[in-house]
PDB file of C-alpha atoms in Angstrom:
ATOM      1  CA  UNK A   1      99.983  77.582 116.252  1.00 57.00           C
ATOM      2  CA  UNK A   2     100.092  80.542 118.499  1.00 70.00           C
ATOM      3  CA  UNK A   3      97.581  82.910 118.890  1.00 74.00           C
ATOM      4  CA  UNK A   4      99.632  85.778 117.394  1.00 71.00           C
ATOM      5  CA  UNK A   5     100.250  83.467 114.748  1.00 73.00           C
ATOM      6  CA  UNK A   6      96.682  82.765 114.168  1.00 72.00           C
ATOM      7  CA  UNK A   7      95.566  86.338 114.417  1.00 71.00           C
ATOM      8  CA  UNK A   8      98.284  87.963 112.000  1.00 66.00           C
ATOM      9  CA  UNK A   9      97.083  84.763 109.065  1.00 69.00           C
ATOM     10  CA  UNK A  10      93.634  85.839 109.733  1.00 68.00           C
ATOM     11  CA  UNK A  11      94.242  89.360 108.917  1.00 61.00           C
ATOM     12  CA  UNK A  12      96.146  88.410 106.065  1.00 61.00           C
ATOM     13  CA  UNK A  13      93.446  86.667 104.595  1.00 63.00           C
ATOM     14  CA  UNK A  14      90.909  88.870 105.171  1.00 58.00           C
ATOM     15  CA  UNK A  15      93.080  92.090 103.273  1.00 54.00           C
ATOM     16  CA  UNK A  16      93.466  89.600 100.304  1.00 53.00           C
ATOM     17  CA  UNK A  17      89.644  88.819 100.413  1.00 53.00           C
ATOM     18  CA  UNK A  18      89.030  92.487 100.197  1.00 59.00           C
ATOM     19  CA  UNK A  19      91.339  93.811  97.094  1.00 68.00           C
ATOM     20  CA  UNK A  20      91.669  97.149  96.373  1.00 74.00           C
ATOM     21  CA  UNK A  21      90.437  98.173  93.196  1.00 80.00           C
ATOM     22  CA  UNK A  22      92.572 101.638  93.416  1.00 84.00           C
ATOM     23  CA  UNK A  23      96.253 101.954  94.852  1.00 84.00           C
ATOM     24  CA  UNK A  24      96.510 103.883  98.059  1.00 85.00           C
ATOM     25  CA  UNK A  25      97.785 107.412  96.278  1.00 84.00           C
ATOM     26  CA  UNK A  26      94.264 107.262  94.070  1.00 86.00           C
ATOM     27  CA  UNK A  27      91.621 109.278  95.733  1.00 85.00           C
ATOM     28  CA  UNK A  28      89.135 106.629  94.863  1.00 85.00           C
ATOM     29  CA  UNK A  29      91.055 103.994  97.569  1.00 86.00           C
ATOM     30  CA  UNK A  30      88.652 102.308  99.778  1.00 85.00           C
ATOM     31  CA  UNK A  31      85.430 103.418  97.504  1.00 88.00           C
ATOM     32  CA  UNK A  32      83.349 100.385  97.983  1.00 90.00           C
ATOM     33  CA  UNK A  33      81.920  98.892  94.662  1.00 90.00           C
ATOM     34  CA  UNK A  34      78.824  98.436  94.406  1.00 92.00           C
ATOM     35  CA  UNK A  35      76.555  96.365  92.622  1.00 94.00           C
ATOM     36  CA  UNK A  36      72.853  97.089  90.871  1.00 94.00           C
ATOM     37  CA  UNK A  37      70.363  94.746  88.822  1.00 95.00           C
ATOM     38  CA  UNK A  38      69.001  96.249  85.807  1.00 94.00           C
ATOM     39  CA  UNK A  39      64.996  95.230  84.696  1.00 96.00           C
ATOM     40  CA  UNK A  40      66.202  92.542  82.333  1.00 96.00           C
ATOM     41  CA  UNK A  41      68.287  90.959  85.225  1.00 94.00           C
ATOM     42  CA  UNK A  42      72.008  92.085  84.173  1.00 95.00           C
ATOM     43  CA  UNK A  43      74.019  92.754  87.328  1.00 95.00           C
ATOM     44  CA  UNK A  44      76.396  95.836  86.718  1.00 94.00           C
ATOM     45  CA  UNK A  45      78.650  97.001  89.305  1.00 91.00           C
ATOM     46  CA  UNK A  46      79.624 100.518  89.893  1.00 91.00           C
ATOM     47  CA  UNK A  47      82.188 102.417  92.098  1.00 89.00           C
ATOM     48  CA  UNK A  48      80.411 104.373  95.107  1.00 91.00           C
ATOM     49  CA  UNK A  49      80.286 107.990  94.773  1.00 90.00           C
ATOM     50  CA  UNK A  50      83.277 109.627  96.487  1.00 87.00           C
ATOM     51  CA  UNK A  51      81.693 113.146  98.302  1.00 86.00           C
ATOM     52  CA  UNK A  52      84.652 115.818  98.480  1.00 86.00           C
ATOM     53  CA  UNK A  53      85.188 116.627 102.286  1.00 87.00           C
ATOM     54  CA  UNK A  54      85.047 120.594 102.414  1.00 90.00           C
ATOM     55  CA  UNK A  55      88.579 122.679 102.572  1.00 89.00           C
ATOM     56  CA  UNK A  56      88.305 123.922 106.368  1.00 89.00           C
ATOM     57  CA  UNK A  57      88.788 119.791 107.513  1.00 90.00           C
ATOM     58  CA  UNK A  58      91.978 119.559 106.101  1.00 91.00           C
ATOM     59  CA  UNK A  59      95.349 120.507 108.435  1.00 92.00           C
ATOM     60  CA  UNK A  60      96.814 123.425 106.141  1.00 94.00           C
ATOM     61  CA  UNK A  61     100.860 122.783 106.213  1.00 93.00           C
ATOM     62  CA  UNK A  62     101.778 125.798 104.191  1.00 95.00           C
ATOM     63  CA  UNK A  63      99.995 128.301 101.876  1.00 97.00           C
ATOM     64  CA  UNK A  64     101.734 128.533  97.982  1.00 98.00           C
ATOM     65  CA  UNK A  65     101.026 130.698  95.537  1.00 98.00           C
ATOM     66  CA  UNK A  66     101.112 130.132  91.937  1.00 98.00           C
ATOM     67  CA  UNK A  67     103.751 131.362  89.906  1.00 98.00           C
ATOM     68  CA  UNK A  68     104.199 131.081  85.958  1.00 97.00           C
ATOM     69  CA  UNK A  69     104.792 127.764  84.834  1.00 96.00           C
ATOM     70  CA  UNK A  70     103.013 126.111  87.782  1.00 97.00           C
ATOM     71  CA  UNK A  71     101.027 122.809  87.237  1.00 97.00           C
ATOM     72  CA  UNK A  72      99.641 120.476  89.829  1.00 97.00           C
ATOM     73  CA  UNK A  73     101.097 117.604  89.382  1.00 97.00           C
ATOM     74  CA  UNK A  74     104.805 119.219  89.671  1.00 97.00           C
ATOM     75  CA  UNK A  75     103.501 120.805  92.959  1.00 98.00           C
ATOM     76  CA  UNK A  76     101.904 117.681  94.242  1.00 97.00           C
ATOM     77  CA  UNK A  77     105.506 116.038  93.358  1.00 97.00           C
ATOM     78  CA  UNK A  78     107.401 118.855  95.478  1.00 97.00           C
ATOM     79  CA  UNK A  79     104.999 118.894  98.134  1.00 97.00           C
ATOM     80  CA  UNK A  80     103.573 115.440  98.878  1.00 96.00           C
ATOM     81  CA  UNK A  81     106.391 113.524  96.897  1.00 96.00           C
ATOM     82  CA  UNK A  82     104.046 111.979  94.670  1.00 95.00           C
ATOM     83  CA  UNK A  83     102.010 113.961  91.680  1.00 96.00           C
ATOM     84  CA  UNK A  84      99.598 111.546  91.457  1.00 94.00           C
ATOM     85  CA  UNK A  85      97.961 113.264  94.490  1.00 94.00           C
ATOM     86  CA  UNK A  86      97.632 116.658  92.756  1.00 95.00           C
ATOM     87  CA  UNK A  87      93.631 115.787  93.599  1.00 94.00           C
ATOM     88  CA  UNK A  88      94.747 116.550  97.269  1.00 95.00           C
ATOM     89  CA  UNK A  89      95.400 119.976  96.743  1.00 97.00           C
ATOM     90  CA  UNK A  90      92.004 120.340  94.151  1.00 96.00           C
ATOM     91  CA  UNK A  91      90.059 118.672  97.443  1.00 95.00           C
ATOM     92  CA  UNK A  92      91.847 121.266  99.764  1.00 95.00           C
ATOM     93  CA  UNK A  93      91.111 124.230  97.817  1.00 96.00           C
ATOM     94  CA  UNK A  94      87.596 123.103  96.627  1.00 93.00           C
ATOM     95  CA  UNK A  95      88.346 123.123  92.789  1.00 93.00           C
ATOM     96  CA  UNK A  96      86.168 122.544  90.289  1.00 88.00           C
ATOM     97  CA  UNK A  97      87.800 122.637  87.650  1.00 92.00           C
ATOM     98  CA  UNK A  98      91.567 121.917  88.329  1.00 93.00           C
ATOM     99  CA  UNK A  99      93.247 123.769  85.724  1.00 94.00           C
ATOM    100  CA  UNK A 100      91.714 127.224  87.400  1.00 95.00           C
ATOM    101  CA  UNK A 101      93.702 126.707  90.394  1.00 97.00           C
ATOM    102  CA  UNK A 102      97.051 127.098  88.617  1.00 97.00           C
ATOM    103  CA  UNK A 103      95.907 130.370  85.757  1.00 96.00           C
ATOM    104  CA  UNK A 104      96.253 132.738  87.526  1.00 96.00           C
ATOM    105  CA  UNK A 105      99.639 133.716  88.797  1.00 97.00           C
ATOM    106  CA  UNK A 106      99.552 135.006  93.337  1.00 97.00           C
ATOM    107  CA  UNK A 107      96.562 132.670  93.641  1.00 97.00           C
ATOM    108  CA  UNK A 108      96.953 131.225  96.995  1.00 97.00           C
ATOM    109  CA  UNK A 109      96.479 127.493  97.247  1.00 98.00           C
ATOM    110  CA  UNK A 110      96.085 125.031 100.757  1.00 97.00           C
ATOM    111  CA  UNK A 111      98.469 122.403 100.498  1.00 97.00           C
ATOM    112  CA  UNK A 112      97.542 120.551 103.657  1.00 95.00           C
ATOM    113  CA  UNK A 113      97.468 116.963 105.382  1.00 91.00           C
ATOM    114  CA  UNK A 114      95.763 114.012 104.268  1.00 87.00           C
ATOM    115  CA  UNK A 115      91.982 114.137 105.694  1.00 82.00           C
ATOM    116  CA  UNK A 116      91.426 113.281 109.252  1.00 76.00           C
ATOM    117  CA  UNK A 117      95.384 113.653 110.384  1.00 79.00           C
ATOM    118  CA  UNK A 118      95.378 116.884 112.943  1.00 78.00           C
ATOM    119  CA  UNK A 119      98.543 119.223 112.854  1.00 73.00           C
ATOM    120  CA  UNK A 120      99.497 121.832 110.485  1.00 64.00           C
ATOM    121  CA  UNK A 121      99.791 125.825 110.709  1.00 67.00           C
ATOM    122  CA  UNK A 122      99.097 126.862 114.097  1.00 58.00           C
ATOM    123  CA  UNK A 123      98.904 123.548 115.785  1.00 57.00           C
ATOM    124  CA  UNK A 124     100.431 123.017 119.126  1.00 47.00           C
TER     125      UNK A 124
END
């Protein structure tokens, strides 16, 4: 077997040692479970808390603002092609409560990259 061979069927088997609990559009993919022991001896496991990065991290690609009718799962579907990840644009505007983003109509909201990829407004 060749060494590329050997390396690509040991990274395959270590990705299906380590399933994901969450898909990849879920903002809780990659949260490592974790495990605790209660007095009597019962072992209950428990996803990791997930800490919100704050707003100015995030590469800003455009600034919206809410008109009637808006929700943020439509504008997670326009903008990211996916409305599952209406949480991105809660993380990037530091909501919360999600629903306040959206009431009131000329609120400006960050729609920006996914954490930790540079670019957006005003990038060279």
């Amino acid at each position: 077997m060749s060494d590329a061979q050997s390396a690509l069927d040991a990274l395959l088997q270590s990705a299906a040692a380590t399933p994901q609990l969450y898909p990849p559009n879920s903002r809780y993919y990659g949260q490592p479970t974790l495990t605790m022991t209660l007095p009597d001896g019962t072992s209950v496991s428990y996803l990791s808390q997930r800490y919100v990065p704050q707003p100015a991290q995030f590469a800003v690609l455009k600034l919206y603002s809410v008109v009637q009718g808006d929700r943020l799962d439509n504008l997670a579907g326009t903008f990211f092609n996916d409305p599952q990840q209406y949480w991105r644009i809660c993380d990037a505007n530091n909501a919360i409560r999600p629903a306040a983003l959206t009431e009131t109509i000329g609120t400006r909201l960050r729609i920006t990259l996914p954490l930790g990829v540079p670019g957006g407004l005003g990038s060279a």
